[in-house]
Each structure stands twice: as C-alpha cells, then as structure tokens.
PDB file of N, CA and C in Angstrom:
ATOM      1  N   MET A 183      30.282 -15.445   6.212  1.00 56.00           N
ATOM      2  CA  MET A 183      30.039 -15.149   4.814  1.00 56.00           C
ATOM      3  C   MET A 183      31.085 -15.890   3.988  1.00 56.00           C
ATOM      4  N   SER A 184      30.655 -16.691   3.056  1.00 63.00           N
ATOM      5  CA  SER A 184      31.573 -17.470   2.235  1.00 63.00           C
ATOM      6  C   SER A 184      32.022 -16.672   1.027  1.00 63.00           C
ATOM      7  N   ALA A 185      33.053 -17.135   0.399  1.00 66.00           N
ATOM      8  CA  ALA A 185      33.574 -16.475  -0.787  1.00 66.00           C
ATOM      9  C   ALA A 185      32.540 -16.559  -1.901  1.00 66.00           C
ATOM     10  N   GLY A 186      32.329 -15.486  -2.574  1.00 68.00           N
ATOM     11  CA  GLY A 186      31.385 -15.458  -3.675  1.00 68.00           C
ATOM     12  C   GLY A 186      29.969 -15.100  -3.265  1.00 68.00           C
ATOM     13  N   GLU A 187      29.714 -15.051  -1.965  1.00 72.00           N
ATOM     14  CA  GLU A 187      28.374 -14.693  -1.499  1.00 72.00           C
ATOM     15  C   GLU A 187      28.248 -13.172  -1.511  1.00 72.00           C
ATOM     16  N   VAL A 188      27.172 -12.710  -2.051  1.00 71.00           N
ATOM     17  CA  VAL A 188      26.938 -11.274  -2.160  1.00 71.00           C
ATOM     18  C   VAL A 188      26.109 -10.829  -0.959  1.00 71.00           C
ATOM     19  N   MET A 189      26.576  -9.790  -0.325  1.00 69.00           N
ATOM     20  CA  MET A 189      25.850  -9.271   0.833  1.00 69.00           C
ATOM     21  C   MET A 189      24.669  -8.442   0.351  1.00 69.00           C
ATOM     22  N   LYS A 190      23.498  -8.771   0.828  1.00 69.00           N
ATOM     23  CA  LYS A 190      22.298  -8.047   0.436  1.00 69.00           C
ATOM     24  C   LYS A 190      22.100  -6.865   1.358  1.00 69.00           C
ATOM     25  N   THR A 191      21.752  -5.757   0.760  1.00 72.00           N
ATOM     26  CA  THR A 191      21.448  -4.575   1.565  1.00 72.00           C
ATOM     27  C   THR A 191      19.956  -4.309   1.468  1.00 72.00           C
ATOM     28  N   GLU A 192      19.359  -4.027   2.588  1.00 71.00           N
ATOM     29  CA  GLU A 192      17.938  -3.720   2.607  1.00 71.00           C
ATOM     30  C   GLU A 192      17.737  -2.226   2.425  1.00 71.00           C
ATOM     31  N   GLU A 193      16.742  -1.876   1.633  1.00 69.00           N
ATOM     32  CA  GLU A 193      16.422  -0.470   1.469  1.00 69.00           C
ATOM     33  C   GLU A 193      15.741   0.030   2.724  1.00 69.00           C
ATOM     34  N   ARG A 194      16.136   1.190   3.169  1.00 67.00           N
ATOM     35  CA  ARG A 194      15.497   1.789   4.331  1.00 67.00           C
ATOM     36  C   ARG A 194      14.229   2.477   3.885  1.00 67.00           C
ATOM     37  N   LEU A 195      13.175   2.215   4.612  1.00 60.00           N
ATOM     38  CA  LEU A 195      11.930   2.901   4.339  1.00 60.00           C
ATOM     39  C   LEU A 195      11.993   4.289   4.946  1.00 60.00           C
ATOM     40  N   ILE A 196      11.543   5.263   4.192  1.00 59.00           N
ATOM     41  CA  ILE A 196      11.526   6.632   4.682  1.00 59.00           C
ATOM     42  C   ILE A 196      10.158   6.891   5.284  1.00 59.00           C
ATOM     43  N   PHE A 197      10.141   7.256   6.538  1.00 61.00           N
ATOM     44  CA  PHE A 197       8.889   7.518   7.239  1.00 61.00           C
ATOM     45  C   PHE A 197       8.884   8.983   7.649  1.00 61.00           C
ATOM     46  N   HIS A 198       8.009   9.751   7.044  1.00 59.00           N
ATOM     47  CA  HIS A 198       7.925  11.179   7.328  1.00 59.00           C
ATOM     48  C   HIS A 198       6.941  11.423   8.460  1.00 59.00           C
ATOM     49  N   THR A 199       7.342  12.179   9.448  1.00 69.00           N
ATOM     50  CA  THR A 199       6.457  12.509  10.560  1.00 69.00           C
ATOM     51  C   THR A 199       5.815  13.870  10.363  1.00 69.00           C
ATOM     52  N   TYR A 200       6.084  14.491   9.264  1.00 81.00           N
ATOM     53  CA  TYR A 200       5.530  15.802   8.949  1.00 81.00           C
ATOM     54  C   TYR A 200       4.761  15.693   7.635  1.00 81.00           C
ATOM     55  N   PRO A 201       3.854  16.639   7.372  1.00 88.00           N
ATOM     56  CA  PRO A 201       3.132  16.597   6.096  1.00 88.00           C
ATOM     57  C   PRO A 201       4.098  16.822   4.928  1.00 88.00           C
ATOM     58  N   LEU A 202       3.997  15.979   3.933  1.00 90.00           N
ATOM     59  CA  LEU A 202       4.876  16.060   2.776  1.00 90.00           C
ATOM     60  C   LEU A 202       4.034  16.332   1.534  1.00 90.00           C
ATOM     61  N   CYS A 203       4.162  17.501   0.968  1.00 93.00           N
ATOM     62  CA  CYS A 203       3.421  17.871  -0.245  1.00 93.00           C
ATOM     63  C   CYS A 203       4.205  17.358  -1.454  1.00 93.00           C
ATOM     64  N   LYS A 204       3.629  16.382  -2.162  1.00 93.00           N
ATOM     65  CA  LYS A 204       4.288  15.827  -3.339  1.00 93.00           C
ATOM     66  C   LYS A 204       4.082  16.703  -4.570  1.00 93.00           C
ATOM     67  N   HIS A 205       2.862  17.244  -4.723  1.00 94.00           N
ATOM     68  CA  HIS A 205       2.572  18.104  -5.877  1.00 94.00           C
ATOM     69  C   HIS A 205       1.407  19.017  -5.546  1.00 94.00           C
ATOM     70  N   SER A 206       1.510  20.234  -5.969  1.00 95.00           N
ATOM     71  CA  SER A 206       0.403  21.178  -5.814  1.00 95.00           C
ATOM     72  C   SER A 206       0.560  22.314  -6.806  1.00 95.00           C
ATOM     73  N   ASP A 207      -0.557  22.741  -7.368  1.00 95.00           N
ATOM     74  CA  ASP A 207      -0.537  23.948  -8.187  1.00 95.00           C
ATOM     75  C   ASP A 207      -1.479  24.999  -7.603  1.00 95.00           C
ATOM     76  N   MET A 208      -1.886  24.801  -6.343  1.00 95.00           N
ATOM     77  CA  MET A 208      -2.742  25.766  -5.648  1.00 95.00           C
ATOM     78  C   MET A 208      -1.938  27.015  -5.301  1.00 95.00           C
ATOM     79  N   PRO A 209      -2.613  28.160  -5.210  1.00 95.00           N
ATOM     80  CA  PRO A 209      -1.938  29.345  -4.670  1.00 95.00           C
ATOM     81  C   PRO A 209      -1.483  29.048  -3.234  1.00 95.00           C
ATOM     82  N   GLU A 210      -0.390  29.656  -2.817  1.00 95.00           N
ATOM     83  CA  GLU A 210       0.265  29.315  -1.552  1.00 95.00           C
ATOM     84  C   GLU A 210      -0.656  29.437  -0.337  1.00 95.00           C
ATOM     85  N   GLU A 211      -1.474  30.490  -0.256  1.00 94.00           N
ATOM     86  CA  GLU A 211      -2.335  30.665   0.924  1.00 94.00           C
ATOM     87  C   GLU A 211      -3.427  29.590   0.988  1.00 94.00           C
ATOM     88  N   ILE A 212      -3.979  29.206  -0.148  1.00 94.00           N
ATOM     89  CA  ILE A 212      -4.984  28.140  -0.173  1.00 94.00           C
ATOM     90  C   ILE A 212      -4.317  26.799   0.128  1.00 94.00           C
ATOM     91  N   LYS A 213      -3.136  26.592  -0.423  1.00 96.00           N
ATOM     92  CA  LYS A 213      -2.403  25.347  -0.200  1.00 96.00           C
ATOM     93  C   LYS A 213      -2.127  25.138   1.282  1.00 96.00           C
ATOM     94  N   GLN A 214      -1.673  26.171   1.983  1.00 96.00           N
ATOM     95  CA  GLN A 214      -1.358  26.033   3.406  1.00 96.00           C
ATOM     96  C   GLN A 214      -2.599  25.703   4.231  1.00 96.00           C
ATOM     97  N   GLU A 215      -3.718  26.348   3.934  1.00 96.00           N
ATOM     98  CA  GLU A 215      -4.958  26.042   4.652  1.00 96.00           C
ATOM     99  C   GLU A 215      -5.444  24.635   4.344  1.00 96.00           C
ATOM    100  N   ALA A 216      -5.328  24.223   3.090  1.00 96.00           N
ATOM    101  CA  ALA A 216      -5.750  22.870   2.708  1.00 96.00           C
ATOM    102  C   ALA A 216      -4.877  21.822   3.397  1.00 96.00           C
ATOM    103  N   ILE A 217      -3.577  22.052   3.475  1.00 96.00           N
ATOM    104  CA  ILE A 217      -2.682  21.119   4.156  1.00 96.00           C
ATOM    105  C   ILE A 217      -3.050  21.016   5.632  1.00 96.00           C
ATOM    106  N   GLU A 218      -3.338  22.152   6.263  1.00 96.00           N
ATOM    107  CA  GLU A 218      -3.733  22.141   7.677  1.00 96.00           C
ATOM    108  C   GLU A 218      -5.024  21.350   7.880  1.00 96.00           C
ATOM    109  N   MET A 219      -6.001  21.531   6.983  1.00 96.00           N
ATOM    110  CA  MET A 219      -7.256  20.773   7.074  1.00 96.00           C
ATOM    111  C   MET A 219      -6.997  19.275   6.911  1.00 96.00           C
ATOM    112  N   CYS A 220      -6.138  18.924   5.966  1.00 96.00           N
ATOM    113  CA  CYS A 220      -5.827  17.509   5.716  1.00 96.00           C
ATOM    114  C   CYS A 220      -5.129  16.878   6.909  1.00 96.00           C
ATOM    115  N   VAL A 221      -4.184  17.573   7.493  1.00 95.00           N
ATOM    116  CA  VAL A 221      -3.455  17.047   8.649  1.00 95.00           C
ATOM    117  C   VAL A 221      -4.406  16.863   9.824  1.00 95.00           C
ATOM    118  N   THR A 222      -5.233  17.870  10.086  1.00 95.00           N
ATOM    119  CA  THR A 222      -6.187  17.788  11.195  1.00 95.00           C
ATOM    120  C   THR A 222      -7.137  16.611  11.023  1.00 95.00           C
ATOM    121  N   ALA A 223      -7.691  16.460   9.830  1.00 96.00           N
ATOM    122  CA  ALA A 223      -8.668  15.389   9.583  1.00 96.00           C
ATOM    123  C   ALA A 223      -8.027  14.004   9.650  1.00 96.00           C
ATOM    124  N   THR A 224      -6.828  13.843   9.072  1.00 94.00           N
ATOM    125  CA  THR A 224      -6.205  12.522   9.087  1.00 94.00           C
ATOM    126  C   THR A 224      -5.719  12.139  10.486  1.00 94.00           C
ATOM    127  N   GLU A 225      -5.381  13.130  11.313  1.00 92.00           N
ATOM    128  CA  GLU A 225      -5.008  12.825  12.699  1.00 92.00           C
ATOM    129  C   GLU A 225      -6.224  12.538  13.557  1.00 92.00           C
ATOM    130  N   LYS A 226      -7.330  13.208  13.269  1.00 95.00           N
ATOM    131  CA  LYS A 226      -8.561  12.994  14.037  1.00 95.00           C
ATOM    132  C   LYS A 226      -9.195  11.642  13.707  1.00 95.00           C
ATOM    133  N   TYR A 227      -9.231  11.301  12.438  1.00 95.00           N
ATOM    134  CA  TYR A 227      -9.853  10.051  11.974  1.00 95.00           C
ATOM    135  C   TYR A 227      -8.776   9.104  11.458  1.00 95.00           C
ATOM    136  N   THR A 228      -7.901   8.637  12.336  1.00 89.00           N
ATOM    137  CA  THR A 228      -6.779   7.802  11.898  1.00 89.00           C
ATOM    138  C   THR A 228      -7.211   6.459  11.324  1.00 89.00           C
ATOM    139  N   ASP A 229      -8.323   5.914  11.806  1.00 90.00           N
ATOM    140  CA  ASP A 229      -8.763   4.595  11.349  1.00 90.00           C
ATOM    141  C   ASP A 229      -9.930   4.642  10.372  1.00 90.00           C
ATOM    142  N   ASN A 230     -10.425   5.827  10.046  1.00 95.00           N
ATOM    143  CA  ASN A 230     -11.587   5.945   9.183  1.00 95.00           C
ATOM    144  C   ASN A 230     -11.300   6.976   8.094  1.00 95.00           C
ATOM    145  N   TYR A 231     -10.772   6.500   6.971  1.00 96.00           N
ATOM    146  CA  TYR A 231     -10.396   7.396   5.884  1.00 96.00           C
ATOM    147  C   TYR A 231     -11.601   8.075   5.238  1.00 96.00           C
ATOM    148  N   GLU A 232     -12.743   7.401   5.250  1.00 97.00           N
ATOM    149  CA  GLU A 232     -13.950   7.991   4.672  1.00 97.00           C
ATOM    150  C   GLU A 232     -14.371   9.228   5.459  1.00 97.00           C
ATOM    151  N   SER A 233     -14.335   9.152   6.767  1.00 97.00           N
ATOM    152  CA  SER A 233     -14.684  10.307   7.604  1.00 97.00           C
ATOM    153  C   SER A 233     -13.668  11.429   7.449  1.00 97.00           C
ATOM    154  N   ALA A 234     -12.392  11.075   7.311  1.00 97.00           N
ATOM    155  CA  ALA A 234     -11.358  12.090   7.096  1.00 97.00           C
ATOM    156  C   ALA A 234     -11.584  12.813   5.770  1.00 97.00           C
ATOM    157  N   ALA A 235     -11.889  12.061   4.721  1.00 97.00           N
ATOM    158  CA  ALA A 235     -12.143  12.672   3.414  1.00 97.00           C
ATOM    159  C   ALA A 235     -13.368  13.578   3.460  1.00 97.00           C
ATOM    160  N   ARG A 236     -14.410  13.151   4.147  1.00 98.00           N
ATOM    161  CA  ARG A 236     -15.628  13.960   4.272  1.00 98.00           C
ATOM    162  C   ARG A 236     -15.338  15.259   5.020  1.00 98.00           C
ATOM    163  N   ALA A 237     -14.563  15.175   6.108  1.00 97.00           N
ATOM    164  CA  ALA A 237     -14.228  16.372   6.884  1.00 97.00           C
ATOM    165  C   ALA A 237     -13.411  17.360   6.046  1.00 97.00           C
ATOM    166  N   ILE A 238     -12.459  16.853   5.273  1.00 97.00           N
ATOM    167  CA  ILE A 238     -11.648  17.718   4.412  1.00 97.00           C
ATOM    168  C   ILE A 238     -12.512  18.368   3.353  1.00 97.00           C
ATOM    169  N   LYS A 239     -13.355  17.579   2.689  1.00 97.00           N
ATOM    170  CA  LYS A 239     -14.227  18.107   1.636  1.00 97.00           C
ATOM    171  C   LYS A 239     -15.164  19.178   2.175  1.00 97.00           C
ATOM    172  N   ASP A 240     -15.811  18.894   3.295  1.00 97.00           N
ATOM    173  CA  ASP A 240     -16.739  19.872   3.868  1.00 97.00           C
ATOM    174  C   ASP A 240     -16.029  21.162   4.255  1.00 97.00           C
ATOM    175  N   GLY A 241     -14.841  21.038   4.831  1.00 97.00           N
ATOM    176  CA  GLY A 241     -14.077  22.226   5.215  1.00 97.00           C
ATOM    177  C   GLY A 241     -13.656  23.061   4.020  1.00 97.00           C
ATOM    178  N   LEU A 242     -13.172  22.405   2.964  1.00 96.00           N
ATOM    179  CA  LEU A 242     -12.748  23.138   1.769  1.00 96.00           C
ATOM    180  C   LEU A 242     -13.937  23.756   1.038  1.00 96.00           C
ATOM    181  N   ASP A 243     -15.050  23.013   0.943  1.00 95.00           N
ATOM    182  CA  ASP A 243     -16.243  23.564   0.288  1.00 95.00           C
ATOM    183  C   ASP A 243     -16.753  24.792   1.028  1.00 95.00           C
ATOM    184  N   LYS A 244     -16.739  24.729   2.352  1.00 96.00           N
ATOM    185  CA  LYS A 244     -17.228  25.856   3.153  1.00 96.00           C
ATOM    186  C   LYS A 244     -16.288  27.055   3.032  1.00 96.00           C
ATOM    187  N   ARG A 245     -14.982  26.810   3.053  1.00 95.00           N
ATOM    188  CA  ARG A 245     -14.004  27.903   3.069  1.00 95.00           C
ATOM    189  C   ARG A 245     -13.777  28.510   1.692  1.00 95.00           C
ATOM    190  N   PHE A 246     -13.697  27.681   0.642  1.00 92.00           N
ATOM    191  CA  PHE A 246     -13.319  28.168  -0.686  1.00 92.00           C
ATOM    192  C   PHE A 246     -14.384  27.964  -1.747  1.00 92.00           C
ATOM    193  N   GLY A 247     -15.528  27.421  -1.398  1.00 88.00           N
ATOM    194  CA  GLY A 247     -16.553  27.121  -2.396  1.00 88.00           C
ATOM    195  C   GLY A 247     -16.243  25.807  -3.086  1.00 88.00           C
ATOM    196  N   GLY A 248     -17.257  25.152  -3.535  1.00 79.00           N
ATOM    197  CA  GLY A 248     -17.077  23.805  -4.090  1.00 79.00           C
ATOM    198  C   GLY A 248     -17.042  23.811  -5.590  1.00 79.00           C
ATOM    199  N   PRO A 249     -17.076  22.686  -6.181  1.00 90.00           N
ATOM    200  CA  PRO A 249     -17.023  21.358  -5.596  1.00 90.00           C
ATOM    201  C   PRO A 249     -15.603  20.818  -5.526  1.00 90.00           C
ATOM    202  N   PHE A 250     -15.140  20.488  -4.325  1.00 94.00           N
ATOM    203  CA  PHE A 250     -13.859  19.821  -4.123  1.00 94.00           C
ATOM    204  C   PHE A 250     -14.101  18.320  -4.035  1.00 94.00           C
ATOM    205  N   HIS A 251     -13.103  17.551  -4.418  1.00 95.00           N
ATOM    206  CA  HIS A 251     -13.143  16.096  -4.303  1.00 95.00           C
ATOM    207  C   HIS A 251     -11.909  15.682  -3.527  1.00 95.00           C
ATOM    208  N   VAL A 252     -12.063  14.672  -2.678  1.00 97.00           N
ATOM    209  CA  VAL A 252     -10.972  14.258  -1.799  1.00 97.00           C
ATOM    210  C   VAL A 252     -10.873  12.737  -1.775  1.00 97.00           C
ATOM    211  N   ILE A 253      -9.648  12.235  -1.859  1.00 96.00           N
ATOM    212  CA  ILE A 253      -9.373  10.810  -1.680  1.00 96.00           C
ATOM    213  C   ILE A 253      -8.328  10.697  -0.578  1.00 96.00           C
ATOM    214  N   VAL A 254      -8.614   9.865   0.417  1.00 97.00           N
ATOM    215  CA  VAL A 254      -7.675   9.597   1.501  1.00 97.00           C
ATOM    216  C   VAL A 254      -7.473   8.090   1.564  1.00 97.00           C
ATOM    217  N   GLY A 255      -6.232   7.648   1.607  1.00 95.00           N
ATOM    218  CA  GLY A 255      -5.988   6.215   1.695  1.00 95.00           C
ATOM    219  C   GLY A 255      -4.524   5.861   1.578  1.00 95.00           C
ATOM    220  N   GLU A 256      -4.281   4.566   1.443  1.00 92.00           N
ATOM    221  CA  GLU A 256      -2.931   4.033   1.288  1.00 92.00           C
ATOM    222  C   GLU A 256      -2.901   3.176   0.029  1.00 92.00           C
ATOM    223  N   SER A 257      -1.831   3.221  -0.688  1.00 86.00           N
ATOM    224  CA  SER A 257      -1.586   2.344  -1.837  1.00 86.00           C
ATOM    225  C   SER A 257      -2.679   2.422  -2.897  1.00 86.00           C
ATOM    226  N   TYR A 258      -2.877   3.583  -3.450  1.00 89.00           N
ATOM    227  CA  TYR A 258      -3.840   3.713  -4.542  1.00 89.00           C
ATOM    228  C   TYR A 258      -3.210   4.491  -5.690  1.00 89.00           C
ATOM    229  N   ALA A 259      -3.791   4.320  -6.850  1.00 87.00           N
ATOM    230  CA  ALA A 259      -3.365   5.057  -8.028  1.00 87.00           C
ATOM    231  C   ALA A 259      -4.594   5.681  -8.655  1.00 87.00           C
ATOM    232  N   CYS A 260      -4.421   6.815  -9.298  1.00 88.00           N
ATOM    233  CA  CYS A 260      -5.577   7.464  -9.909  1.00 88.00           C
ATOM    234  C   CYS A 260      -5.118   8.435 -10.993  1.00 88.00           C
ATOM    235  N   ALA A 261      -6.068   8.842 -11.788  1.00 90.00           N
ATOM    236  CA  ALA A 261      -5.866   9.877 -12.788  1.00 90.00           C
ATOM    237  C   ALA A 261      -7.108  10.755 -12.760  1.00 90.00           C
ATOM    238  N   VAL A 262      -6.918  12.058 -12.640  1.00 89.00           N
ATOM    239  CA  VAL A 262      -8.058  12.967 -12.542  1.00 89.00           C
ATOM    240  C   VAL A 262      -7.896  14.130 -13.512  1.00 89.00           C
ATOM    241  N   THR A 263      -9.025  14.669 -13.909  1.00 88.00           N
ATOM    242  CA  THR A 263      -9.058  15.911 -14.657  1.00 88.00           C
ATOM    243  C   THR A 263      -9.549  16.962 -13.681  1.00 88.00           C
ATOM    244  N   TYR A 264      -8.821  18.055 -13.568  1.00 90.00           N
ATOM    245  CA  TYR A 264      -9.129  19.029 -12.534  1.00 90.00           C
ATOM    246  C   TYR A 264      -9.051  20.454 -13.064  1.00 90.00           C
ATOM    247  N   GLN A 265      -9.660  21.358 -12.317  1.00 89.00           N
ATOM    248  CA  GLN A 265      -9.608  22.779 -12.631  1.00 89.00           C
ATOM    249  C   GLN A 265      -8.201  23.288 -12.297  1.00 89.00           C
ATOM    250  N   ALA A 266      -7.650  24.128 -13.147  1.00 91.00           N
ATOM    251  CA  ALA A 266      -6.296  24.638 -12.932  1.00 91.00           C
ATOM    252  C   ALA A 266      -6.185  25.331 -11.582  1.00 91.00           C
ATOM    253  N   LYS A 267      -5.030  25.203 -10.963  1.00 92.00           N
ATOM    254  CA  LYS A 267      -4.706  25.809  -9.676  1.00 92.00           C
ATOM    255  C   LYS A 267      -5.583  25.306  -8.538  1.00 92.00           C
ATOM    256  N   SER A 268      -5.911  24.006  -8.557  1.00 93.00           N
ATOM    257  CA  SER A 268      -6.757  23.459  -7.493  1.00 93.00           C
ATOM    258  C   SER A 268      -6.352  22.050  -7.067  1.00 93.00           C
ATOM    259  N   LEU A 269      -5.160  21.588  -7.422  1.00 95.00           N
ATOM    260  CA  LEU A 269      -4.752  20.223  -7.116  1.00 95.00           C
ATOM    261  C   LEU A 269      -3.747  20.219  -5.967  1.00 95.00           C
ATOM    262  N   LEU A 270      -3.937  19.274  -5.036  1.00 96.00           N
ATOM    263  CA  LEU A 270      -2.997  19.054  -3.937  1.00 96.00           C
ATOM    264  C   LEU A 270      -2.857  17.553  -3.742  1.00 96.00           C
ATOM    265  N   TYR A 271      -1.612  17.067  -3.744  1.00 95.00           N
ATOM    266  CA  TYR A 271      -1.319  15.664  -3.478  1.00 95.00           C
ATOM    267  C   TYR A 271      -0.266  15.631  -2.392  1.00 95.00           C
ATOM    268  N   MET A 272      -0.592  15.035  -1.256  1.00 95.00           N
ATOM    269  CA  MET A 272       0.311  15.071  -0.110  1.00 95.00           C
ATOM    270  C   MET A 272       0.267  13.769   0.674  1.00 95.00           C
ATOM    271  N   TYR A 273       1.261  13.590   1.534  1.00 92.00           N
ATOM    272  CA  TYR A 273       1.309  12.474   2.473  1.00 92.00           C
ATOM    273  C   TYR A 273       1.323  13.041   3.887  1.00 92.00           C
ATOM    274  N   ASN A 274       0.698  12.307   4.801  1.00 91.00           N
ATOM    275  CA  ASN A 274       0.732  12.672   6.206  1.00 91.00           C
ATOM    276  C   ASN A 274       0.888  11.401   7.027  1.00 91.00           C
ATOM    277  N   GLY A 275       1.655  11.475   8.081  1.00 82.00           N
ATOM    278  CA  GLY A 275       1.847  10.301   8.932  1.00 82.00           C
ATOM    279  C   GLY A 275       2.613   9.192   8.262  1.00 82.00           C
ATOM    280  N   GLY A 276       3.377   9.509   7.248  1.00 80.00           N
ATOM    281  CA  GLY A 276       4.206   8.514   6.580  1.00 80.00           C
ATOM    282  C   GLY A 276       3.566   7.841   5.396  1.00 80.00           C
ATOM    283  N   ASN A 277       2.384   7.236   5.562  1.00 87.00           N
ATOM    284  CA  ASN A 277       1.823   6.452   4.468  1.00 87.00           C
ATOM    285  C   ASN A 277       0.386   6.816   4.110  1.00 87.00           C
ATOM    286  N   ILE A 278      -0.175   7.820   4.719  1.00 92.00           N
ATOM    287  CA  ILE A 278      -1.536   8.231   4.381  1.00 92.00           C
ATOM    288  C   ILE A 278      -1.463   9.292   3.280  1.00 92.00           C
ATOM    289  N   ALA A 279      -1.961   8.933   2.108  1.00 94.00           N
ATOM    290  CA  ALA A 279      -1.953   9.854   0.975  1.00 94.00           C
ATOM    291  C   ALA A 279      -3.290  10.584   0.904  1.00 94.00           C
ATOM    292  N   VAL A 280      -3.222  11.872   0.585  1.00 96.00           N
ATOM    293  CA  VAL A 280      -4.428  12.693   0.439  1.00 96.00           C
ATOM    294  C   VAL A 280      -4.345  13.385  -0.919  1.00 96.00           C
ATOM    295  N   LEU A 281      -5.386  13.216  -1.712  1.00 96.00           N
ATOM    296  CA  LEU A 281      -5.486  13.870  -3.010  1.00 96.00           C
ATOM    297  C   LEU A 281      -6.711  14.767  -2.980  1.00 96.00           C
ATOM    298  N   VAL A 282      -6.517  16.052  -3.267  1.00 97.00           N
ATOM    299  CA  VAL A 282      -7.599  17.034  -3.269  1.00 97.00           C
ATOM    300  C   VAL A 282      -7.592  17.728  -4.610  1.00 97.00           C
ATOM    301  N   TRP A 283      -8.768  17.869  -5.226  1.00 95.00           N
ATOM    302  CA  TRP A 283      -8.875  18.614  -6.467  1.00 95.00           C
ATOM    303  C   TRP A 283     -10.263  19.183  -6.597  1.00 95.00           C
ATOM    304  N   ARG A 284     -10.377  20.170  -7.446  1.00 93.00           N
ATOM    305  CA  ARG A 284     -11.672  20.827  -7.704  1.00 93.00           C
ATOM    306  C   ARG A 284     -11.993  20.634  -9.179  1.00 93.00           C
ATOM    307  N   THR A 285     -13.274  20.389  -9.432  1.00 87.00           N
ATOM    308  CA  THR A 285     -13.729  20.291 -10.812  1.00 87.00           C
ATOM    309  C   THR A 285     -14.504  21.553 -11.161  1.00 87.00           C
ATOM    310  N   VAL A 286     -14.727  21.736 -12.431  1.00 79.00           N
ATOM    311  CA  VAL A 286     -15.494  22.885 -12.896  1.00 79.00           C
ATOM    312  C   VAL A 286     -16.955  22.662 -12.510  1.00 79.00           C
ATOM    313  N   SER A 287     -17.568  23.663 -11.873  1.00 67.00           N
ATOM    314  CA  SER A 287     -18.937  23.484 -11.377  1.00 67.00           C
ATOM    315  C   SER A 287     -19.983  23.596 -12.474  1.00 67.00           C
ATOM    316  N   SER A 288     -19.667  24.310 -13.558  1.00 61.00           N
ATOM    317  CA  SER A 288     -20.638  24.396 -14.653  1.00 61.00           C
ATOM    318  C   SER A 288     -19.894  24.455 -15.984  1.00 61.00           C
ATOM    319  N   PHE A 289     -20.534  23.940 -17.009  1.00 54.00           N
ATOM    320  CA  PHE A 289     -19.913  23.939 -18.346  1.00 54.00           C
ATOM    321  C   PHE A 289     -20.557  24.965 -19.229  1.00 54.00           C
TER     322      PHE A 289
END
C-alpha cells in the first residue's frame, strides 16, 4: 500500500437464515400463522415464486377468509392500499421477500 492510497472496505452483506418480519400491522396470532405459511411455501417452492405465492394465498384465504394478495420475489418495489391490520412484509432465506395484504371485499 503506497502513501496516500485509501484502503477500501467492503460492506458485509447480511444474510438471515431465519424469517425476518420487516413490517406488520396484523394481530400477533394471525401474523405468526401467516409467517409460518410463508416460510413453508417459500421453502417448498424455492425456484417457483408464483407457486409459492399461490400456496400462501390459498392457505390464508382458507384460514382467515379472503381476499388476500401475495407477492413473492427478489428486488421489487411496490405501493399498495390495504385493509387495516392485514399487512405483512417479510424476508425468508436471506433475499426472498414476501408481501401479504388484504383488500376490502366490498364497498
């Protein structure tokens, strides 16, 4: 290293091996069941996010009534309008993001 040369430091990537809930306003008992469904589906369908999202949606609709909406993927951005106390945003397996929300079924 020569004089005047600045040593570059690389940022360490944080890789979570456990489910990480970034934001949720769901009641705790619903949140825990939804997280379990999301983890199960993303581990079962590791290469097919569409199938994972379908499995999560079907499970939540059956257990809590619909309509739930689910997005599973990596590197996406979104903005949603949702029914109060029905949003869950989490990561599983480090980089798989899962967004779950419910909309109002009737106006």
